[in-house]
Short mmCIF file of C-alpha atoms in Angstrom, two decimals:
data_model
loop_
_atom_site.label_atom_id
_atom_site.label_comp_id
_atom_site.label_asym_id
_atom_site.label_seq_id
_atom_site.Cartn_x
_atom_site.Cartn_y
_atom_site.Cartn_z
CA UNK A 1 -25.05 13.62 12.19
CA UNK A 2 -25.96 10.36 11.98
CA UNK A 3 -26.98 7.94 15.25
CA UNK A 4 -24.23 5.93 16.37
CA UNK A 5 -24.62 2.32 17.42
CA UNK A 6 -25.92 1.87 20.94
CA UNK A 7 -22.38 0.29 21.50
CA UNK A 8 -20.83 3.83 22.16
CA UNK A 9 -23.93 5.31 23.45
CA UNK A 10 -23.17 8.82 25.59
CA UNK A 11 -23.75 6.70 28.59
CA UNK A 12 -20.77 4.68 28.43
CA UNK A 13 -18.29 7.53 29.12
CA UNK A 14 -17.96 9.52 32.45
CA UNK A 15 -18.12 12.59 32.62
CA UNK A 16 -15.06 14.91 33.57
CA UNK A 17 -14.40 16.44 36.87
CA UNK A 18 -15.97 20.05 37.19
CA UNK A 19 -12.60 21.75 37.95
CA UNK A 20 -9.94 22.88 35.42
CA UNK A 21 -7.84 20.46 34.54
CA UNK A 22 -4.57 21.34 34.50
CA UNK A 23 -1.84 20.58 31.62
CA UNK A 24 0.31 18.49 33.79
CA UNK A 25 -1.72 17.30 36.74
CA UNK A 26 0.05 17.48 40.28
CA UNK A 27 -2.19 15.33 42.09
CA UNK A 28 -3.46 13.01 39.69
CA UNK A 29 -5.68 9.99 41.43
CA UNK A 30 -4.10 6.53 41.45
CA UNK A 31 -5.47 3.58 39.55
CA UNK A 32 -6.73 1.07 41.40
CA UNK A 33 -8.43 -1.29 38.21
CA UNK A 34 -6.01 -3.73 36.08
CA UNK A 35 -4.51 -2.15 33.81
CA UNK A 36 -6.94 -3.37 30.86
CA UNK A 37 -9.27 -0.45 31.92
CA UNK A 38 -6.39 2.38 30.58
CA UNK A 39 -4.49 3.44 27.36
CA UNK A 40 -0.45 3.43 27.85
CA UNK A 41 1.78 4.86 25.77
CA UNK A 42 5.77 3.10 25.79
CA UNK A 43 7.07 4.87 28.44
CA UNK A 44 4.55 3.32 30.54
CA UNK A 45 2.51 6.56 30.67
CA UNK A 46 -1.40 5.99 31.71
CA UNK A 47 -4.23 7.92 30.52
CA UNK A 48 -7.79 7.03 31.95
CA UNK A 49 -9.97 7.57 28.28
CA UNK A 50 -13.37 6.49 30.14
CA UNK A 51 -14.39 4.12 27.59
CA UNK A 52 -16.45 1.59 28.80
CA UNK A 53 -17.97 -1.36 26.58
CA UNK A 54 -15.53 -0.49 24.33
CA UNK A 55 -15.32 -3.30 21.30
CA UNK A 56 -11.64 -4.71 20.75
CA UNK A 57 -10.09 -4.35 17.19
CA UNK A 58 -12.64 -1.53 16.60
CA UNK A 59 -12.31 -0.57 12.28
CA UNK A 60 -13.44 2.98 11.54
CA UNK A 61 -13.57 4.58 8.50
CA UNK A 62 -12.48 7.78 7.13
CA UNK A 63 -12.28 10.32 4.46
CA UNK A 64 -8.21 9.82 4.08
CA UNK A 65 -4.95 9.68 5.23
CA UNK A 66 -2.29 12.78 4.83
CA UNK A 67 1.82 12.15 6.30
CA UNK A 68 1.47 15.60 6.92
CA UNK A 69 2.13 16.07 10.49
CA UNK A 70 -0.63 16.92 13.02
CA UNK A 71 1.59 19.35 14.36
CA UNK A 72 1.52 21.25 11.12
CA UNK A 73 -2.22 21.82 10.70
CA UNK A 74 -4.13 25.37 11.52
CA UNK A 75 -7.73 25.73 12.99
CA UNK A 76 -8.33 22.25 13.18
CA UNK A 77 -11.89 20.69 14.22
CA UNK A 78 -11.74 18.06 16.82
CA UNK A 79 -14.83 15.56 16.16
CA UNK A 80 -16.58 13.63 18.60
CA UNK A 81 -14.84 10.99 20.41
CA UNK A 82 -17.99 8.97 19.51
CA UNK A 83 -18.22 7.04 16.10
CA UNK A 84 -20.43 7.76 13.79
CA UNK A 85 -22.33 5.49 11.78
CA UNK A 86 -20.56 6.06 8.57
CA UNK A 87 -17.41 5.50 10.29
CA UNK A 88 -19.07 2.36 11.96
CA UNK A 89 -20.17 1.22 8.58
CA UNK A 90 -18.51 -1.43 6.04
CA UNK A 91 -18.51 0.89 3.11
CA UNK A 92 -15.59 -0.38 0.99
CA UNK A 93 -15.23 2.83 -0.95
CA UNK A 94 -13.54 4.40 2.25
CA UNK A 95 -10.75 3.91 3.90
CA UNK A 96 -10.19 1.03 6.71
CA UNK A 97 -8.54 2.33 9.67
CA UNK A 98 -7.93 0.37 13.24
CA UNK A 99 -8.66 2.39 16.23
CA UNK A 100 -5.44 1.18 18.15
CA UNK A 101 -5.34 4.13 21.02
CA UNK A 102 -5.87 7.75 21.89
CA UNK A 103 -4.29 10.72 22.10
CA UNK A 104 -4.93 13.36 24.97
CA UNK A 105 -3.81 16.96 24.67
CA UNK A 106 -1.03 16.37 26.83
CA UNK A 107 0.46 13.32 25.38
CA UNK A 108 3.56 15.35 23.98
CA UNK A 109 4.47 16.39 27.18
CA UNK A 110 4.71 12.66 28.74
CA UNK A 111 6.36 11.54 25.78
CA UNK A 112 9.46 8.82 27.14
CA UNK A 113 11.92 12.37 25.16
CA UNK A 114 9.98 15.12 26.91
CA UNK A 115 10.08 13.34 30.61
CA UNK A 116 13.91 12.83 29.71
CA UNK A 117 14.38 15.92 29.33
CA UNK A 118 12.49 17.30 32.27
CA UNK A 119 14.24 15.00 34.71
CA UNK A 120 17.95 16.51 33.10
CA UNK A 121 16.57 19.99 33.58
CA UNK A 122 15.05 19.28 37.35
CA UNK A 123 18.55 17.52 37.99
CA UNK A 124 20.45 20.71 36.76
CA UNK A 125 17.76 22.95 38.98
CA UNK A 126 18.79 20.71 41.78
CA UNK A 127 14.91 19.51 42.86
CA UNK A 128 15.25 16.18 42.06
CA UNK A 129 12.10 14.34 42.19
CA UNK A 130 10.41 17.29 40.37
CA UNK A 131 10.02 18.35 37.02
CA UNK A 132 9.75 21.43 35.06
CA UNK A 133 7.08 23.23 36.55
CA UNK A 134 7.49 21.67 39.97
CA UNK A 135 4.83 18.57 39.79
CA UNK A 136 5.90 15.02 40.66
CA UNK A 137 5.89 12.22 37.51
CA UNK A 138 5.90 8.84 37.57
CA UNK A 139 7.18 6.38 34.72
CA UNK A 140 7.68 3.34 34.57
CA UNK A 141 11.37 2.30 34.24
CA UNK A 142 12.47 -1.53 34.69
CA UNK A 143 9.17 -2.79 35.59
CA UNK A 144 6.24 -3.76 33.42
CA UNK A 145 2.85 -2.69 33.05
CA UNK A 146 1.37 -5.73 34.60
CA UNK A 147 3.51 -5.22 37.75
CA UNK A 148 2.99 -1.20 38.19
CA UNK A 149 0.94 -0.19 41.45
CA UNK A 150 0.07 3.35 42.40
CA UNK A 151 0.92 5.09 39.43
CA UNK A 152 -0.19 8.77 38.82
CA UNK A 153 -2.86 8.82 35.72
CA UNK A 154 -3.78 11.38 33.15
CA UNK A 155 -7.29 11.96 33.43
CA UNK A 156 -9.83 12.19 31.16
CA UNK A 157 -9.61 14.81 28.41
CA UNK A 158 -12.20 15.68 26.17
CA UNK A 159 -10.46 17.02 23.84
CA UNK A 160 -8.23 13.76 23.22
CA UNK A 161 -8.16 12.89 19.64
CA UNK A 162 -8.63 9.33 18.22
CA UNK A 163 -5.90 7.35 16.93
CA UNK A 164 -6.06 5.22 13.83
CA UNK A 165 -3.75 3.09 11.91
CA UNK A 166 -4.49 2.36 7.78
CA UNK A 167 -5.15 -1.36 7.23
CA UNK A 168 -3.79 -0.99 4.09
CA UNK A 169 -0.41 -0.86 5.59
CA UNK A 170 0.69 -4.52 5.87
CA UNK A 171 4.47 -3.17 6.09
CA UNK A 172 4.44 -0.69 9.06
CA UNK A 173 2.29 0.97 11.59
CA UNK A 174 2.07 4.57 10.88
CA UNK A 175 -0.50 6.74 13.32
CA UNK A 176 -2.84 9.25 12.63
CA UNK A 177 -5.38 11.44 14.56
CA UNK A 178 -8.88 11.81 13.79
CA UNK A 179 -9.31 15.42 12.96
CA UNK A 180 -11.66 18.24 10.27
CA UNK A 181 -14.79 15.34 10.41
CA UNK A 182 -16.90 15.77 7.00
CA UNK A 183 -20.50 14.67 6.75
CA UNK A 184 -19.41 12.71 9.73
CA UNK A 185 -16.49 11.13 8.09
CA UNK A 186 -12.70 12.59 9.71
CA UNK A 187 -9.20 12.97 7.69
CA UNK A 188 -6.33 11.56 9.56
CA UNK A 189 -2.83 13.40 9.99
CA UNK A 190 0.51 11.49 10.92
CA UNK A 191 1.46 11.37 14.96
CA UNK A 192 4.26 9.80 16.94
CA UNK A 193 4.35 7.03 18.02
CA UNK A 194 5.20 8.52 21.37
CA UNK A 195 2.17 10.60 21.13
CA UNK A 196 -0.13 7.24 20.94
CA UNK A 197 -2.01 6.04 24.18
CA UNK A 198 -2.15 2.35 22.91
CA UNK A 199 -5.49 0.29 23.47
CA UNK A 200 -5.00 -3.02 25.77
CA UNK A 201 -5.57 -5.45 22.61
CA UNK A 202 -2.57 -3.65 20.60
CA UNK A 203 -0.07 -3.82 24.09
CA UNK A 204 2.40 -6.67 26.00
CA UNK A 205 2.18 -5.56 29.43
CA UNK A 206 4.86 -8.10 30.51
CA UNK A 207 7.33 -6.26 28.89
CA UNK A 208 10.03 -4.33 31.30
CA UNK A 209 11.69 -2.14 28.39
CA UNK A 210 10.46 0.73 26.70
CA UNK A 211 12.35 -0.49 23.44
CA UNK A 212 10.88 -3.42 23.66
CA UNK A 213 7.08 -2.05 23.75
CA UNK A 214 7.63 0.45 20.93
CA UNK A 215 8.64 -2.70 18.25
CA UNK A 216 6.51 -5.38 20.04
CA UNK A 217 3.05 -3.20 20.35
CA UNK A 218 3.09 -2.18 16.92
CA UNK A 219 3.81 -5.70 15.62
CA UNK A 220 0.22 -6.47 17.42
CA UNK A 221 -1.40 -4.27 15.44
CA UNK A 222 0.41 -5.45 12.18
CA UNK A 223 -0.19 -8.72 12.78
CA UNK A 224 -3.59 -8.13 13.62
CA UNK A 225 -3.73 -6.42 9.66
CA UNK A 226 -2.52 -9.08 8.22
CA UNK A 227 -4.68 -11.66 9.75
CA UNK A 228 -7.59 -9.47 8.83
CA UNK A 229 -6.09 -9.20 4.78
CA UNK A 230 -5.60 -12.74 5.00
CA UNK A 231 -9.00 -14.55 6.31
CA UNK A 232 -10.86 -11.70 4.90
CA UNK A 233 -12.94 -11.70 8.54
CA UNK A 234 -12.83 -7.79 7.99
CA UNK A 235 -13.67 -6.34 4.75
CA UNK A 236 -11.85 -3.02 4.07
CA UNK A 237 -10.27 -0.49 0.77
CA UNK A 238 -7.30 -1.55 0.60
CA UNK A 239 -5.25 0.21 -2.84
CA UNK A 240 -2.90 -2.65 -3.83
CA UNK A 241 0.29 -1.37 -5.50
CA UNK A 242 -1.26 -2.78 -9.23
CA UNK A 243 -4.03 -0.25 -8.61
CA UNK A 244 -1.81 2.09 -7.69
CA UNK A 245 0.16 1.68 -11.17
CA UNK A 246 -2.70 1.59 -13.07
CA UNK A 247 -3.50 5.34 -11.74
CA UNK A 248 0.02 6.47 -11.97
CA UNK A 249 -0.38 5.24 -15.80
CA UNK A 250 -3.60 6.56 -16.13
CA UNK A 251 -2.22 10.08 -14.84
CA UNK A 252 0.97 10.22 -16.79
CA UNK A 253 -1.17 9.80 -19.99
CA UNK A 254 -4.53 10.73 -19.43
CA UNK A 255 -5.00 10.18 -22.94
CA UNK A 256 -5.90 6.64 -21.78
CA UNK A 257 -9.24 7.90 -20.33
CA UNK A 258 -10.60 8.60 -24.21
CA UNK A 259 -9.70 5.26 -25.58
CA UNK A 260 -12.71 4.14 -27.22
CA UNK A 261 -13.89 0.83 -26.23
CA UNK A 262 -12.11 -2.34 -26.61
CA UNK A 263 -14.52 -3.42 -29.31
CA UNK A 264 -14.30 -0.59 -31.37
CA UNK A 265 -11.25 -2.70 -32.29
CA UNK A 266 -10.97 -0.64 -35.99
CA UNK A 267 -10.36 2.52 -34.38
CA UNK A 268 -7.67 0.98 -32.26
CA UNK A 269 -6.15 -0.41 -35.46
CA UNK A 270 -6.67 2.97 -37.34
CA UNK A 271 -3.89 4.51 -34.67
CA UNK A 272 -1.56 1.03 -34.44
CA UNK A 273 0.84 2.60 -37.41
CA UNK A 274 2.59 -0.77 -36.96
CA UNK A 275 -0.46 -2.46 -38.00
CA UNK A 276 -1.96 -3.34 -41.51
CA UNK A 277 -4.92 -1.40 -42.31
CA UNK A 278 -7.43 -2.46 -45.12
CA UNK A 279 -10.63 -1.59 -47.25
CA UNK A 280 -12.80 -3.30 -44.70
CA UNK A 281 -10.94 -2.08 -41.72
CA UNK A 282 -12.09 1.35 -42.95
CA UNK A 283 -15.63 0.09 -43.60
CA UNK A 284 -15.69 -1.22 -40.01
CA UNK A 285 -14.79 2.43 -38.37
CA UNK A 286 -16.97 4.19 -40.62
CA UNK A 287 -19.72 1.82 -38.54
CA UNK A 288 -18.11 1.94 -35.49
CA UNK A 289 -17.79 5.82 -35.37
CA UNK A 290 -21.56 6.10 -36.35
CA UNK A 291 -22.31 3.65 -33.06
CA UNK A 292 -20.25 5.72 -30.87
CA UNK A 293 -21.15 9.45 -32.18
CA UNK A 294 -24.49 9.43 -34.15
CA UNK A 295 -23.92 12.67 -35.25
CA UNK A 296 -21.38 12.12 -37.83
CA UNK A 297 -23.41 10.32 -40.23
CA UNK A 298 -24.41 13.13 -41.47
CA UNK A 299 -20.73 13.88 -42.63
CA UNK A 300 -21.45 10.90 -45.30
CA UNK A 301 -17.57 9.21 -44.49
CA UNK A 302 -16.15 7.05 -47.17
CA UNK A 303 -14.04 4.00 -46.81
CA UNK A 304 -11.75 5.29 -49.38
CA UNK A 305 -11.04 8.70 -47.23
CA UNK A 306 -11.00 6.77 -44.01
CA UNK A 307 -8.24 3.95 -45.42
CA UNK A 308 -6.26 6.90 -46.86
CA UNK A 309 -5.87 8.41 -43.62
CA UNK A 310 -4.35 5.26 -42.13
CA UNK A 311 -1.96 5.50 -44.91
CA UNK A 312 -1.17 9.17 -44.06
CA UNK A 313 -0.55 8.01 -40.59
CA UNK A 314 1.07 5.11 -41.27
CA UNK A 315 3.71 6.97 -44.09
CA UNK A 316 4.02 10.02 -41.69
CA UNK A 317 4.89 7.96 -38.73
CA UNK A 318 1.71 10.08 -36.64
CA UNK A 319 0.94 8.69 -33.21
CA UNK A 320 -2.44 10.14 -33.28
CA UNK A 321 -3.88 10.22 -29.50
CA UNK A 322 -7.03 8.33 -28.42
CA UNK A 323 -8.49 12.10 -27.66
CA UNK A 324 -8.37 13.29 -31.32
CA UNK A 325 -9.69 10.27 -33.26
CA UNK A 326 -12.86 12.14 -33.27
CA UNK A 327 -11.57 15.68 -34.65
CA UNK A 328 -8.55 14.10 -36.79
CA UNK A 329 -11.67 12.15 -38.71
CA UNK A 330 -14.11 15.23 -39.09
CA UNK A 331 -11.01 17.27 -40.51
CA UNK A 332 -9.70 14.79 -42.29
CA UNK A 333 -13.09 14.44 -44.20
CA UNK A 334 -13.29 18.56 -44.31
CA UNK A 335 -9.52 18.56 -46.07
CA UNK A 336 -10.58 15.95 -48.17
CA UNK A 337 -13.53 16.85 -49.56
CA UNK A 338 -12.24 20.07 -50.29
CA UNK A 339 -9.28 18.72 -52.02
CA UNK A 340 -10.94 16.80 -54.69
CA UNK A 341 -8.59 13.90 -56.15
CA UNK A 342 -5.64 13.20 -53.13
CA UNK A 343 -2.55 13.21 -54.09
CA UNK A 344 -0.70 9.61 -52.52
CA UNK A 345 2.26 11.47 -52.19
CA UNK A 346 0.90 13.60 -50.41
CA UNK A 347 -1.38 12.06 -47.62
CA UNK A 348 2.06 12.21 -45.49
CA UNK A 349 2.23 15.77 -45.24
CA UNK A 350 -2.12 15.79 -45.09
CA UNK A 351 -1.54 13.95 -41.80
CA UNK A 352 0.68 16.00 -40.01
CA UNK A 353 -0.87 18.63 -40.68
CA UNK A 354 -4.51 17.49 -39.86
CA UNK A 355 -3.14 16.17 -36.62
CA UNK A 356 -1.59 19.40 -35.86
CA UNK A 357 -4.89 21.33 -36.69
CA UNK A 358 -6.88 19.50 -33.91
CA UNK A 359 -4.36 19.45 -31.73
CA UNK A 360 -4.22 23.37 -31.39
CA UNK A 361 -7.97 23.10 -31.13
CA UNK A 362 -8.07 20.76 -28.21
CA UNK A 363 -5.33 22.33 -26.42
CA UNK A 364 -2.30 20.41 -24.65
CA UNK A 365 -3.20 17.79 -21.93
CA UNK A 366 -1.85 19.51 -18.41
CA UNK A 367 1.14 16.99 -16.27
CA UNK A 368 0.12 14.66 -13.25
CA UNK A 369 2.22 14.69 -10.76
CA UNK A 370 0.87 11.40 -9.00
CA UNK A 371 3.05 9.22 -7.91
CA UNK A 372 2.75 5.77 -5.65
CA UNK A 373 2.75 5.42 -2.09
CA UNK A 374 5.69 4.03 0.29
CA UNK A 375 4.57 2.46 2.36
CA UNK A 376 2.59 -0.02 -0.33
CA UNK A 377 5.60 0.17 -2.28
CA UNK A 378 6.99 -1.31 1.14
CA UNK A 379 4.34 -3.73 1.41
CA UNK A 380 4.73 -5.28 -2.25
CA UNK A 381 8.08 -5.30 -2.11
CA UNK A 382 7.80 -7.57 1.17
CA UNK A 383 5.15 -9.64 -0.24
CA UNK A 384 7.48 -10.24 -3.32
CA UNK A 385 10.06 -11.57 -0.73
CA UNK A 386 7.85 -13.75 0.91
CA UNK A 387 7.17 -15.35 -2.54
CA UNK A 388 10.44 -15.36 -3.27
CA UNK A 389 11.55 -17.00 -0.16
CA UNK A 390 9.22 -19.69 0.05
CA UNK A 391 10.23 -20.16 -3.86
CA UNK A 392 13.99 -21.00 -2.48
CA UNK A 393 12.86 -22.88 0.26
CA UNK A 394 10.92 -25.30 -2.22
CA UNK A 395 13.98 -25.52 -4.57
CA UNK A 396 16.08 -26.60 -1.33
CA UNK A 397 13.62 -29.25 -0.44
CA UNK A 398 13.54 -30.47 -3.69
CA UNK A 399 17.52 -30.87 -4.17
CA UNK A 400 18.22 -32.27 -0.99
CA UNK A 401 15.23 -34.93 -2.21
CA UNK A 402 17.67 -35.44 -5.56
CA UNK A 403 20.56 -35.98 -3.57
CA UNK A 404 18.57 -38.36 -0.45
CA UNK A 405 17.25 -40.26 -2.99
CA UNK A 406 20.69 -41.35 -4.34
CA UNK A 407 22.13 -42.44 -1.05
CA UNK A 408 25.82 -41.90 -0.77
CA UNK A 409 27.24 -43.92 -3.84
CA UNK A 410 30.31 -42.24 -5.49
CA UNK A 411 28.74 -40.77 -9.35
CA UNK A 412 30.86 -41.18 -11.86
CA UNK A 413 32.67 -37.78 -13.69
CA UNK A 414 30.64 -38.28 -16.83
CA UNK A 415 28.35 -40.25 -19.39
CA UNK A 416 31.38 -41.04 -21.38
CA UNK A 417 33.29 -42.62 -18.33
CA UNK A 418 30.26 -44.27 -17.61
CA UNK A 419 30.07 -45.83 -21.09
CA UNK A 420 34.22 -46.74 -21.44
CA UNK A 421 33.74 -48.55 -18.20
CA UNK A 422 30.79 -51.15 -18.67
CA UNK A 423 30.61 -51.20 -22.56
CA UNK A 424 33.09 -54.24 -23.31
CA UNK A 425 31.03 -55.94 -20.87
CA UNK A 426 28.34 -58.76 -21.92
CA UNK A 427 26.58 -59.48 -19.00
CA UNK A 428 23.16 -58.21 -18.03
CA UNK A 429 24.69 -57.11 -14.26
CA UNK A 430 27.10 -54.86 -15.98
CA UNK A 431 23.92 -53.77 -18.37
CA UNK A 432 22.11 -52.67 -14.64
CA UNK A 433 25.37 -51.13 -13.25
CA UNK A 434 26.02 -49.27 -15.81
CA UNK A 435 21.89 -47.60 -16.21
CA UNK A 436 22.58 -46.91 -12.35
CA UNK A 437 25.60 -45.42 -12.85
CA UNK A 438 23.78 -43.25 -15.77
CA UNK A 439 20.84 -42.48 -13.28
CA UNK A 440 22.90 -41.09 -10.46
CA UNK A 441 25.42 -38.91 -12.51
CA UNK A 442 21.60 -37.53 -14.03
CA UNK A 443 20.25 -36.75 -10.96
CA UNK A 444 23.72 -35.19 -9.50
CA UNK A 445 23.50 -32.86 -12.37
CA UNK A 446 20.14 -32.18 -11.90
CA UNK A 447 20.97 -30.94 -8.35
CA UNK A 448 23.56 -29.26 -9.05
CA UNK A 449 21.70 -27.20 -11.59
CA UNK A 450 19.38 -26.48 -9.21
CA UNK A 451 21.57 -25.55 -5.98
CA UNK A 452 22.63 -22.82 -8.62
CA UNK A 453 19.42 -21.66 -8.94
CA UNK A 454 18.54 -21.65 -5.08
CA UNK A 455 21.95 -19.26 -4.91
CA UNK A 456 20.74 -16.82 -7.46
CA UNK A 457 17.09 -16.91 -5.62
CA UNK A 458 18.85 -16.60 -2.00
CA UNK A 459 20.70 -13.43 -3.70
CA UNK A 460 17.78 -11.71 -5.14
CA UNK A 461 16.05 -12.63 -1.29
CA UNK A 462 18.72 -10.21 0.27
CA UNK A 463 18.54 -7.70 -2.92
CA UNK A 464 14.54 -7.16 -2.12
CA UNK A 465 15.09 -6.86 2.04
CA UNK A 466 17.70 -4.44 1.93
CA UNK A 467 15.63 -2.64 -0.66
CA UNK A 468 13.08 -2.95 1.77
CA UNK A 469 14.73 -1.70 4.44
CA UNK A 470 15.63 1.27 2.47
CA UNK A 471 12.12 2.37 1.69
CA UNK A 472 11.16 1.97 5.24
CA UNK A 473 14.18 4.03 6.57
CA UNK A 474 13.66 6.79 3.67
CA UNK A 475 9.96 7.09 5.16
CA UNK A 476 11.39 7.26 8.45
CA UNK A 477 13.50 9.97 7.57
CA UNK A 478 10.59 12.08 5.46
CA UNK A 479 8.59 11.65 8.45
CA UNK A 480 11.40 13.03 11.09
CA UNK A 481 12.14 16.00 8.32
CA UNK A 482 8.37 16.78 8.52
#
């Protein structure tokens, strides 16, 4: 394994008390340090990690992300709670992830649903005061972080697992734990948000209400994201939706991976049926297939053969694919050669059934099944609105400009009132009036073209955000199902 940086040198973390410790301590020590020293999670939980030196807005990276749950995974293999170098390092063919908190062992059980639930059943036992089990909790309810003294704390565990949210994910925070490490590099699987012992620089410990941490904490580390994406202070991978397409195209036909070169632009115009194919156009792919497989020279093409096959293709209606040019061309010359004079009327049927030849040679290509992510889905789609937005913001600026810069005069109905009102009239005053009059009903139309298309922009706003919202709360929902 690599050396770490002396920043998270074995030093900096204590080491654990001798005895057991126990799944849900009953005598827990109380914290006596500000609460910058611990992780939380929202219900005001604390967990003692025994971090020290620990460097804010820490970026790791890491082999992938799965929304698999955590929860779901067999035999996994916990990985030092010490980064490595590689996941120190800027390399930006892996994944960026922000180390926002950490997860101990025990986390489910102090989750704000799980102590909930343990108070109802102590209640219905009658030892109030006690939970499950019989050992005193504390949480904090209607005070904030800041303000707690004397709270009971989960001590260290070393089997805690590192928590990590993608900075690709402009759009929403989703968690994962650092698990399965690979040539010192970890996969991440999807966690609660409950689960999550937050870090001090991702928390508001002013904050009384446990709804209120869960949406304002993982805004900070959003925010954070997009600050990073934005001043580009952080490099990290970061699959925008375009690159995204481009794969999903690539995928659905993976023909695209044996399209020859963009200057072997005879071959492409060989297969463009809708395009006219000449004499030279032939000559130029007889050259360009010689560049890009030496080996057929040998075969001795002909322009003649080669410009008859386009017509073939072209009378047949053939879309031949990138990944038989080769083949079609070799059997093509084969079925040619053996044919002696061609037939024109027949270069149709020669066609199809070249194509067909090479094609049960070659075999069928197999289906992707790739598809694009949500969550950058999510994130285009809110980038789009922001564009949008600020799009209908202009246009609002610029018709109440139109309208400001006309002061309150009354605008005449039309050009053609304008006109029967000023033109029996010699003098140069009317002459002015009547260009002012012609200026202002101008500009009022202008306006009022435009609030029209500030309407049609504010509609397509609301279109895209309840769109949004849609794809967020279908993630939601996947996530809950899984």
């Amino acid at each position: 394994m690599a050396e770490p940086d002396t920043e998270f040198h074995s030093s900096h973390w204590h080491e654990p008390p001798d005895e057991e410790m126990p799944n849900l301590p009953a005598s827990a020590a109380t914290y006596i340090q500000p609460s910058e020293h611990y992780a939380y999670n929202v219900g005001g939980i604390v967990y003692d990690h025994l971090i020290q030196d620990r460097k804010e807005f820490r970026v790791l990276r890491i082999r992938g992300t799965s929304s698999k749950p955590l929860s779901q995974q067999n035999g996994i293999t916990r990985p030092s709670l010490i980064p490595t170098a590689r996941e120190l390092s800027e390399d930006e063919e892996l994944e960026a992830t922000l180390w926002v908190g950490m997860m101990p062992g025990t986390a489910e059980s102090y989750s704000v649903k799980s102590l909930s639930d343990q108070r109802k059943r102590a209640k219905e036992e009658g030892s109030s005061g006690k939970k499950a089990g019989g050992q005193g909790t504390k949480r904090l309810k209607g005070s904030s972080i800041a303000d707690a003294r004397d709270f009971a704390i989960l001590p260290f565990d070393p089997t805690a697992l590192r928590i990590v949210v993608s900075m690709r994910k402009e759009s929403m925070a989703k968690f994962y734990a650092l698990v399965n490490p690979e040539m010192d590099l970890c996969y991440g699987f999807n966690v609660s948000m409950e689960h999550v012992f937050y870090f001090p620089e991702f928390r508001d410990d002013s904050l009384t209400a446990t709804e209120e941490r869960r949406g304002a904490w993982n805004r900070k580390i959003l925010n954070h994201i997009r600050a990073v994406s934005k001043d580009g202070a952080t490099k990290f991978a970061r699959r925008w939706i375009l690159e995204q397409l481009a794969e999903v195209l690539k995928a659905a036909d993976s023909d695209l991976s044996h399209c020859p070169p963009i200057t072997n632009a005879a071959l492409h115009k060989l297969v463009s049926i809708k395009k006219d194919f000449t004499i030279h156009d032939a000559e130029k792919v007889i050259r360009e297939c010689i560049n890009l497989w030496p080996e057929l020279r040998e075969l001795k093409l002909e322009a003649e053969g080669i410009l008859a096959l386009s017509k073939g293709l072209r009378d047949s209606q053939v879309i031949l694919e990138y990944r038989l040019i080769r083949g079609v061309i070799v059997e093509w010359h084969r079925r040619v050669g053996e044919a002696g004079a061609l037939d024109p009327q027949g270069l149709s049927e020669l066609a199809i059934q070249t194509r067909k030849h090479v094609s049960l040679q070659f075999g069928e290509i197999p289906s992707s099944s790739t598809s694009l992510e949500r969550d950058s889905l999510a994130a285009w789609v809110e980038c789009h609105t922001q564009h949008i937005k600020a799009l209908s913001e202009y246009n609002k600026l610029y018709v109440s400009a139109l309208k400001n810069s006309q002061d309150d005069q009354v605008v005449a109905e039309s050009l053609p009132a304008i006109w029967q009102t000023y033109a029996n009239r010699p003098d140069v005053d009317s002459t002015r009036l009547m260009a002012g009059q012609a200026q202002r009903y101008n500009v009022s139309q202008l306006a009022g073209r435009d609030e029209g298309v500030g309407a049609k922009l504010d509609d397509y706003v609301k279109f895209l955000e309840r769109f949004q919202q849609s794809v967020v709360l279908e993630e939601h929902e996947g996530d809950e199902e899984s």
